[in-house]
XYZ file of C-alpha atoms in Angstrom:
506
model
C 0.000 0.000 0.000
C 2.999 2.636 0.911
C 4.628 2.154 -2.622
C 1.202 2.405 -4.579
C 1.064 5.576 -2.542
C 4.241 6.945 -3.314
C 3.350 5.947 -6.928
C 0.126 7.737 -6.748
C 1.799 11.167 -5.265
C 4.887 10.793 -8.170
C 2.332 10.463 -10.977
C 0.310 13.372 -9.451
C 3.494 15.551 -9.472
C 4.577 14.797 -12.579
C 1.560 15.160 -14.077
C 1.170 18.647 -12.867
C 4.788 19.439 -13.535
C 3.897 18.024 -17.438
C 1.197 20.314 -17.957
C 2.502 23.525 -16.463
C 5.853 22.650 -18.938
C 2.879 22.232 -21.758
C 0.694 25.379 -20.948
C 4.231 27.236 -21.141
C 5.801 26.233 -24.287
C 2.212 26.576 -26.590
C 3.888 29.473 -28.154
C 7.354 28.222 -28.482
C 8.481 27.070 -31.716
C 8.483 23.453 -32.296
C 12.989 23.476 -33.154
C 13.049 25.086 -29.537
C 10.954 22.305 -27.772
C 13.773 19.785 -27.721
C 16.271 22.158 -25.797
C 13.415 22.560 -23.515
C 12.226 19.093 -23.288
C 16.331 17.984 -22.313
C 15.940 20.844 -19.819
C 12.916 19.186 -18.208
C 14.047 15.362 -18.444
C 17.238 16.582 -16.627
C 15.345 18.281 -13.834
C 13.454 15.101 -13.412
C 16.175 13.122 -12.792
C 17.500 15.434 -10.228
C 14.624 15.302 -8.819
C 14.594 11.449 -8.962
C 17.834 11.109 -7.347
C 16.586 13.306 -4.286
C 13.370 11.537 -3.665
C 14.204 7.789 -4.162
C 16.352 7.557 -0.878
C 13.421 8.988 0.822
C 11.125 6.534 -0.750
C 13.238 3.625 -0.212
C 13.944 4.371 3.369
C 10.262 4.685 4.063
C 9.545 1.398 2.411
C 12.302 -0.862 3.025
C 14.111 0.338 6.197
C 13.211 -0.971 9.530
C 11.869 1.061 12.370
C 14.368 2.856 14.194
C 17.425 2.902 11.855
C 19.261 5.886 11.566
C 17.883 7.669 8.637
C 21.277 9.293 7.375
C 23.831 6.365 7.095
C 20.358 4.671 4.767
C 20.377 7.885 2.618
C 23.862 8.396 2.147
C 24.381 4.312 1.023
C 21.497 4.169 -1.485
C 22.101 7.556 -2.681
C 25.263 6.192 -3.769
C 23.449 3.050 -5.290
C 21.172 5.063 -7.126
C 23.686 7.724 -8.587
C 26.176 4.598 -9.773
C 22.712 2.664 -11.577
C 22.092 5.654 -13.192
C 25.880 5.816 -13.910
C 26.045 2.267 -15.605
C 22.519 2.675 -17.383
C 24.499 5.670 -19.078
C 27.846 3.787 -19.978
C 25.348 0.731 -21.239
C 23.067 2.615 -23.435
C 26.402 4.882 -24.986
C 28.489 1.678 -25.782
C 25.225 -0.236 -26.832
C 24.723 2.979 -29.330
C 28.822 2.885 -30.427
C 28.225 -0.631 -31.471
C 24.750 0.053 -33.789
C 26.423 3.358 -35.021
C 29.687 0.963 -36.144
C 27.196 -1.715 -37.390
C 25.469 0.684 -39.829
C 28.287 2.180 -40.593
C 29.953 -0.914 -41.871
C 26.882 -2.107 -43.718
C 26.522 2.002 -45.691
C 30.377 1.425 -46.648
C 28.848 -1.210 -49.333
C 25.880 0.905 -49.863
C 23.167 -1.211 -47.522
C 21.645 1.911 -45.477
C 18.637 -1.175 -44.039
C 20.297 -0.772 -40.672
C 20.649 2.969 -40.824
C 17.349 3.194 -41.251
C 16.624 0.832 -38.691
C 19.007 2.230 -35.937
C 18.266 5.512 -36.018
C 15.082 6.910 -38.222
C 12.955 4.167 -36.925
C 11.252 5.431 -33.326
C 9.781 2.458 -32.352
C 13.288 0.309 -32.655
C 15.068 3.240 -30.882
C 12.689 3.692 -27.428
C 12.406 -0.093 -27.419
C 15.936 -0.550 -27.488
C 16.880 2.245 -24.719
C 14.134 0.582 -22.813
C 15.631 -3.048 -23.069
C 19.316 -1.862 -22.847
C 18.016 0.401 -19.250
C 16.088 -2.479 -17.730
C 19.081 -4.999 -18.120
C 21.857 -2.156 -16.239
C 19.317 -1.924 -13.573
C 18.634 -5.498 -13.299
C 22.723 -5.528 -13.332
C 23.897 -3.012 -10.780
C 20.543 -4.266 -8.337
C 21.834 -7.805 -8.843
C 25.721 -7.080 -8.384
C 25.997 -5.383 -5.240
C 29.209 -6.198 -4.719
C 30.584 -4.643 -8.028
C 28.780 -1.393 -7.056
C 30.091 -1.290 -3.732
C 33.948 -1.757 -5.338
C 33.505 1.323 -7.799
C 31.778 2.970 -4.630
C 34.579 2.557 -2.899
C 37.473 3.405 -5.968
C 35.309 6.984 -5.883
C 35.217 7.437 -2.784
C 39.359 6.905 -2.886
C 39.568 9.885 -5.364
C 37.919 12.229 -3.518
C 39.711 11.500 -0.556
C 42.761 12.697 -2.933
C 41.260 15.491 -4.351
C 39.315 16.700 -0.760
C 42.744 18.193 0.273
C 43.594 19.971 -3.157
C 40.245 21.676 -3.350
C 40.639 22.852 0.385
C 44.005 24.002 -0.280
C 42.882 26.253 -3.505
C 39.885 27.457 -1.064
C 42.326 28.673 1.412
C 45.047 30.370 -1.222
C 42.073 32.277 -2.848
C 40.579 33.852 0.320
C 44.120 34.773 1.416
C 44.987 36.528 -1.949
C 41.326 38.675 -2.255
C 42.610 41.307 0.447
C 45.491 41.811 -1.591
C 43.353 42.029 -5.318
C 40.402 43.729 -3.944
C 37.010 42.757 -4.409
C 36.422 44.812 -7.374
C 37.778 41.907 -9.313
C 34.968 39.624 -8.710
C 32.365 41.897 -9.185
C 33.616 42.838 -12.631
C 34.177 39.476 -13.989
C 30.325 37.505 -15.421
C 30.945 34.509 -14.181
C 32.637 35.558 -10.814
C 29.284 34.068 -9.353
C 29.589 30.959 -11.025
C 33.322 29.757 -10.469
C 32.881 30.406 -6.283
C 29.622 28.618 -6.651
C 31.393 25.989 -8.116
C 34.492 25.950 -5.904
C 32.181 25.665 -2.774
C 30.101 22.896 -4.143
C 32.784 20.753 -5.042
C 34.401 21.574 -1.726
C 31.029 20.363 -0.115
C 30.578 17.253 -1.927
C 33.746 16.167 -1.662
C 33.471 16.210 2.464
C 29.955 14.369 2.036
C 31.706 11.937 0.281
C 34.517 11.330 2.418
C 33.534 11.427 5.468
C 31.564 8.351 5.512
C 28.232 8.165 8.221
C 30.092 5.059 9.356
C 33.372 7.278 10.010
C 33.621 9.742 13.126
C 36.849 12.175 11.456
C 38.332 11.969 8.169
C 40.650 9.841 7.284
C 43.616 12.485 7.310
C 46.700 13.255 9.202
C 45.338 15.692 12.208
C 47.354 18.876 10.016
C 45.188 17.682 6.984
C 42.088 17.530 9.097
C 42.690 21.026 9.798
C 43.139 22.759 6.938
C 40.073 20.913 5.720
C 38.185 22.687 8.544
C 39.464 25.619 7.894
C 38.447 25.200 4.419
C 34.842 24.707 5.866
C 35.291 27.660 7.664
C 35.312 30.241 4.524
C 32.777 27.943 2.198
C 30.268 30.716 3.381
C 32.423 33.501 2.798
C 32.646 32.035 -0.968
C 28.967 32.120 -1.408
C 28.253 35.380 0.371
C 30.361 36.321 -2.350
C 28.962 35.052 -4.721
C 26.103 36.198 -3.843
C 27.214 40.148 -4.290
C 28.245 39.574 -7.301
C 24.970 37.734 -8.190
C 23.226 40.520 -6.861
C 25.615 43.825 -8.182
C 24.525 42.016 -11.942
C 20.728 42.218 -10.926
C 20.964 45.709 -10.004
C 22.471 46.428 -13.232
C 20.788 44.363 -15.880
C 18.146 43.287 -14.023
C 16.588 39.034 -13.444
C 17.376 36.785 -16.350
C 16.751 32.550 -16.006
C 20.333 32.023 -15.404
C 20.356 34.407 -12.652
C 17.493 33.681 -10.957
C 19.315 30.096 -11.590
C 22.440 31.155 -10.232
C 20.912 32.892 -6.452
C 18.916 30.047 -5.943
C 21.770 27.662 -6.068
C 23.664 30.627 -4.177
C 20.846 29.705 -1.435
C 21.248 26.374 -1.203
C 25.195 25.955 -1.210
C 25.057 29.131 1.359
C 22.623 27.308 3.789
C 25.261 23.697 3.032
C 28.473 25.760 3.769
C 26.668 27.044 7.121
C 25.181 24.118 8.382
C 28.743 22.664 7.644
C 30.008 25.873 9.860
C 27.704 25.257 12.757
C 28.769 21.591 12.989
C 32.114 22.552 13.465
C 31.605 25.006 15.610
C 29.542 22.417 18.069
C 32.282 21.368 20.440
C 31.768 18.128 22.119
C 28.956 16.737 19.638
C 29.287 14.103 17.347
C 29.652 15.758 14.202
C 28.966 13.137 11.911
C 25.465 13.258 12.891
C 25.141 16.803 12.361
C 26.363 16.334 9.126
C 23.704 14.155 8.380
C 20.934 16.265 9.344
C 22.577 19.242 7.348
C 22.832 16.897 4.024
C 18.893 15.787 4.362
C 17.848 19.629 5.449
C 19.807 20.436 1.976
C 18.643 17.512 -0.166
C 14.615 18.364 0.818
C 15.676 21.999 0.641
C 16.656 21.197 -3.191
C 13.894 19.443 -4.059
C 11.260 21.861 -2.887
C 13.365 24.508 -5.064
C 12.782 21.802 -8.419
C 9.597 21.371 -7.255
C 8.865 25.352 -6.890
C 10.900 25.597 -10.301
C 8.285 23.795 -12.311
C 5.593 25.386 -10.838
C 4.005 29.133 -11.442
C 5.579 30.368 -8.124
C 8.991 30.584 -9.493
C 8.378 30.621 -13.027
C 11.811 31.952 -14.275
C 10.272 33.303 -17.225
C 7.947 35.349 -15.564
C 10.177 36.560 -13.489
C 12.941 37.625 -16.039
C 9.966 39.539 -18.372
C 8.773 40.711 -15.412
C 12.177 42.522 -14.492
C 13.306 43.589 -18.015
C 9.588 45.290 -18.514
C 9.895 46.577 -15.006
C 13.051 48.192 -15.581
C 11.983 49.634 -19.140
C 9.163 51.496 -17.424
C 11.237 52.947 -15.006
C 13.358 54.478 -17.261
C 16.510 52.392 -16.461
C 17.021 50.980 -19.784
C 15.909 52.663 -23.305
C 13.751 51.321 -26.152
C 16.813 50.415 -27.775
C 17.972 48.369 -24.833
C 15.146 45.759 -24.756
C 16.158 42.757 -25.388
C 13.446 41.165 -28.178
C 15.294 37.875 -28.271
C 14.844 37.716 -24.992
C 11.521 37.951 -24.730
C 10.775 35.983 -27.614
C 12.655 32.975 -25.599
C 10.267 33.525 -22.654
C 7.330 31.701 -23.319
C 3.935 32.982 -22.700
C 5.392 35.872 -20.366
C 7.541 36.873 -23.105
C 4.636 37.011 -25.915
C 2.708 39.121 -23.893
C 5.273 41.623 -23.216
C 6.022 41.460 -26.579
C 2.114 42.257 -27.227
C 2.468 45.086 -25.176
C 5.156 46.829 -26.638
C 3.147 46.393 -30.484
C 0.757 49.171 -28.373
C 3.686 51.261 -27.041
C 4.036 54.470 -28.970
C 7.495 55.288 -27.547
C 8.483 51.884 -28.724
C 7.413 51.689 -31.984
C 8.183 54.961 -33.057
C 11.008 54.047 -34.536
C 10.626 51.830 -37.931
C 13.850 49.979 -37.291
C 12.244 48.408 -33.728
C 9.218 48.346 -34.845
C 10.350 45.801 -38.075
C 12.223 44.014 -35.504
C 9.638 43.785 -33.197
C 7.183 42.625 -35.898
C 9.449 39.886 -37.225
C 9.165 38.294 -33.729
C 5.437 38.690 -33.182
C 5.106 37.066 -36.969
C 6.884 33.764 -36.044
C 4.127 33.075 -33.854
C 1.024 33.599 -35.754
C -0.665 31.052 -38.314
C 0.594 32.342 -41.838
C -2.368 34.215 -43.901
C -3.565 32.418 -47.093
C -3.118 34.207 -50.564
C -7.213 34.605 -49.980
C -6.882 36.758 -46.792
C -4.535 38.833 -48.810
C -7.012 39.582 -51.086
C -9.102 40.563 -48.927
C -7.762 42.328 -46.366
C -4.204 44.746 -48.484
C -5.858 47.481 -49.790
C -5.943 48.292 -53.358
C -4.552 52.268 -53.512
C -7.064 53.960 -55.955
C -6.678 53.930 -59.675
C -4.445 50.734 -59.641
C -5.694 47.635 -60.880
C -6.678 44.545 -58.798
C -4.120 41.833 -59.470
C -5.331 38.087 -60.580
C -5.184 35.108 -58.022
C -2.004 33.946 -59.131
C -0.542 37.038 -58.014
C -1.408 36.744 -54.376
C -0.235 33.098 -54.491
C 2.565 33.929 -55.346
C 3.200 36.659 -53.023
C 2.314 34.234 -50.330
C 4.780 32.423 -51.212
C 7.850 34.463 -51.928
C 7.742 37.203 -49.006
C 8.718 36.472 -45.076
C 6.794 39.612 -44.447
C 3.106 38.768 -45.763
C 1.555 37.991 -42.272
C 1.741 41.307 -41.122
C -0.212 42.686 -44.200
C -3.411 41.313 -41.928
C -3.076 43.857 -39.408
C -4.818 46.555 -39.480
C -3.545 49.800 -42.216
C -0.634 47.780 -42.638
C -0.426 47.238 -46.252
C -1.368 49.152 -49.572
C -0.826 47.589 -53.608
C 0.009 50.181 -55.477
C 0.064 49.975 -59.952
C 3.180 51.780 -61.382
C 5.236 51.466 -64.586
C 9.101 51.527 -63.301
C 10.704 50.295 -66.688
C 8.551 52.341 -69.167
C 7.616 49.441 -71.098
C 3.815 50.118 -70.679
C 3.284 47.501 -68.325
C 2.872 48.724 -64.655
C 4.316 47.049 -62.151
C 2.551 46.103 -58.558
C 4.769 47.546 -55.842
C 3.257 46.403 -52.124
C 3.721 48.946 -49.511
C 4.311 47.174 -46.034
C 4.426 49.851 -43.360
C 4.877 47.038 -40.591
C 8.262 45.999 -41.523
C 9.045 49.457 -43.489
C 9.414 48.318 -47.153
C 8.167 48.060 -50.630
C 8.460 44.750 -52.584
C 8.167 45.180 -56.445
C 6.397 42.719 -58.320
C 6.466 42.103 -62.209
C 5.208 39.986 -64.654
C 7.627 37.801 -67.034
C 6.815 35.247 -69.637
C 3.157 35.133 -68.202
C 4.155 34.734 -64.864
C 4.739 36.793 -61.402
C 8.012 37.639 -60.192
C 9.688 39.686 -57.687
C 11.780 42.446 -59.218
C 13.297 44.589 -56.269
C 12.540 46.001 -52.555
C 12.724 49.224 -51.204
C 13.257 50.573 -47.757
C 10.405 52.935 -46.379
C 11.913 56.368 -44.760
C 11.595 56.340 -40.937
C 7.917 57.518 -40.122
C 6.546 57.450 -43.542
C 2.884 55.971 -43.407
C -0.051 55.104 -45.640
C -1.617 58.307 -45.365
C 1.272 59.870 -46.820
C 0.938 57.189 -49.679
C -2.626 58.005 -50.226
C -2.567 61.811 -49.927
C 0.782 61.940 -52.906
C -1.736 59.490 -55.178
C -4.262 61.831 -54.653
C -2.416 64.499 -54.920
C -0.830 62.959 -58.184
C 2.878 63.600 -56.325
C 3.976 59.593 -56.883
C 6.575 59.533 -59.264
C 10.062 57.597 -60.919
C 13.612 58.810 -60.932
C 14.914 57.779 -64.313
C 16.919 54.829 -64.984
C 16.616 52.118 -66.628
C 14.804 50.838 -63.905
C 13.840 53.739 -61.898
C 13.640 54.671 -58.272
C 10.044 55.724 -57.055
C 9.642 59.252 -55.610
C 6.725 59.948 -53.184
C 5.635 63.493 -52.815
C 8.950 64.654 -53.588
C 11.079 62.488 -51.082
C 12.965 59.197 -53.281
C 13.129 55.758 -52.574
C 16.414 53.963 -53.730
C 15.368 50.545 -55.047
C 17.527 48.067 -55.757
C 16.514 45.549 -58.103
C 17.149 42.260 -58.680
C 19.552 41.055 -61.865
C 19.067 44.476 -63.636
């Protein structure tokens, strides 16, 4: 009954998890999903890795047992299955990728095909070749326990390097200032680092079944000592976490970047207090400060996948925040940005199609446009015949012209909002035949369109000055003020101002 429940309350999370992850990524583009997805899967995992000691504890443990040394030996277990399901599927794959190899060298692509186009063959196989290195490292304690304990060798070797470097690089920051660190991107990310391997490495180490580490007493003290400035590291890191978000504001990797900040910062201070606990054993401290920090993680995850720390949210959130505010210009907002921010990121993107300052200038404005485009189902050549307006005294084109038109420009969707387009007749060649030149003031340009051996072409383009609109098209047609520079194929002047257009092969 306990694992069916624990099955139940996984599948509930999950499930919840999924279809936040789904409601986010409706607008994304489907060659962005798969950087997502990996993203995801990878969270889950973590996740996985957190939970599964508490589940097994709960359902296999007996009553009484100390909870630590339980978590600490099947979190190993866990992390080295997942560690030879890994090396299993990659030297399964090496083999298949050498097999069909072999077999294209005499030009039989069968097991190409077969390996890697055909989906069903590929998650059966990953399936197959999974279950069997689970089955193996479940079955082969004993192996597990030997690689175990080969890792757990290394560290002890490398726990006394990294302490050492921890030491030398607190000594030397009096001497180089602090304005280093705060100058220097990833500043955050290199003490972060430093302090977690520091931390792991004294998890892993000092065994539950061990009361000091296994060092000379000298050793064992620079080690503490090492302990002693982990939180200095991430109070450091920290600043300079926070000195970036005062200038340019949240982004995902920040937001990232403080909340691992958190957790290493709470780590490195339980670490501290155990240390400072005189007379207490401190290997069982360290075991409540690892399970406070694992549960501490996994609420973050948890949180992460959830609407209460939605990262993109957040980051639009703070850009938009700081555009209103006046700390960063029209020029400064980052589009690309907010086009990679989901649904948070559309919207703001939305809102800045209705902001006057914004779109004010053509240049953002075109940009801006090209964004909001991506997302939008493309118009058919119909709905540009209905909807571009026809400027009066040219003539109305044939189907064939707006098919092709859908065809040939990247621009065509934004035609459908409103005043945004105008087909205008005009002989640029003087050969009698006029020409159909579509005004786009969404994206700022002209594209010229001609006929050749009976069939539609597009001749050249044409950039649209900086606030020229379609009432200044209208009122020079009315006004009779549209006109050609001569050449042999002529620039178009519009009530006196020209347009250099460049055509194509003339």
């Amino acid at each position: 009954r306990a694992l069916w429940g624990w099955l139940g309350l996984t599948f509930v999370v999950v499930l919840a998890m999924s279809g936040w992850l789904k409601w986010q990524v409706e607008t994304v583009e489907k060659w962005r999903l798969a950087e997502l997805l990996w993203l995801y899967g990878l969270r889950l995992v973590l996740m996985a890795m957190l939970v599964l000691p508490w589940m097994q504890y709960q359902l296999h443990s007996q009553t009484g047992s100390a909870r630590y040394p339980q978590f600490y030996l099947r979190l190993w277990h866990n992390v080295l299955t997942l560690f030879i399901v890994l090396v299993a599927n990659g030297l399964f794959w090496l083999v298949l990728l050498l097999w069909s190899a072999l077999f294209r060298l005499v030009g039989i692509r069968f097991f190409s095909t077969l390996f890697f186009e055909t989906e069903a063959f590929i998650y059966v196989t990953i399936g197959l070749i999974t279950a069997l290195a689970v089955i193996l490292a479940r079955t082969q304690s004993r192996l597990v326990a030997a690689v175990q304990k080969l890792l757990t060798l290394i560290a002890t070797g490398l726990l006394p390097v990294v302490s050492l470097l921890a030491l030398l690089f607190i000594v030397t920051l009096p001497f180089t200032g602090l304005e280093a660190i705060s100058a220097r991107v990833s500043a955050a990310g290199l003490l972060s680092t430093l302090t977690l391997m520091l931390l792991l490495l004294v998890a892993i180490v000092n065994e539950p079944q061990k009361r000091v580490l296994p060092y000379p007493r000298v050793l064992r003290g620079m080690i503490s000592a090492s302990l002693c400035v982990a939180p200095i590291y991430m109070l450091l890191a920290g600043w300079a976490l926070w000195v970036r978000i005062q200038q340019y504001g949240w982004t995902p990797d920040r937001l990232y970047g403080a909340l691992t900040a958190s957790v290493l910062l709470v780590w490195s201070f339980g670490y501290l207090i155990g240390l400072l606990r005189r007379g207490r054993d401190p290997g069982e401290w360290q075991g409540k400060v690892i399970l406070s920090v694992s549960l501490l993680t996994l609420v973050i995850l948890l949180l992460l996948a959830s609407p209460v720390l939605d990262v993109w949210r957040i980051s639009v959130n703070s850009h938009m925040a700081r555009y209103h505010s006046g700390k960063i210009t029209a020029d400064q907002i980052s589009l690309y940005m907010l086009d990679h921010s989901g649904k948070p990121g559309q919207e703001a993107l939305k809102s800045l199609r209705d902001d006057e300052a914004f779109t004010q200038n053509r240049k953002r404005n075109r940009k801006l446009m090209t964004f909001l485009q991506r997302n939008k189902v493309s118009p058919t050549a119909d709905d540009l015949a209905r909807v571009v307006m026809i400027a009066p005294g040219s003539q109305k084109p044939d189907a064939a012209f707006w098919a092709f038109v859908k065809e040939q420009s990247y621009s065509d969707d934004s035609c459908l909002e409103p005043d945004a387009c105008v087909l205008v007749s005009q002989d640029l060649n003087g050969d009698g035949q006029p020409e159909l030149v579509l005004y786009n003031f969404i994206v700022a340009e002209s594209q010229v369109y001609g006929l050749k051996e009976g069939k539609w072409t597009q001749k050249a383009f044409a950039r649209l000055p900086d606030g020229f609109s379609k009432t200044q098209l209208l009122h020079a047609i009315a006004g009779h003020q549209l006109d050609s520079a001569p050449k042999a194929w002529r620039d178009i002047i519009v009530d006196g101002q020209r347009l250099d257009v460049d055509y194509y092969n003339e």
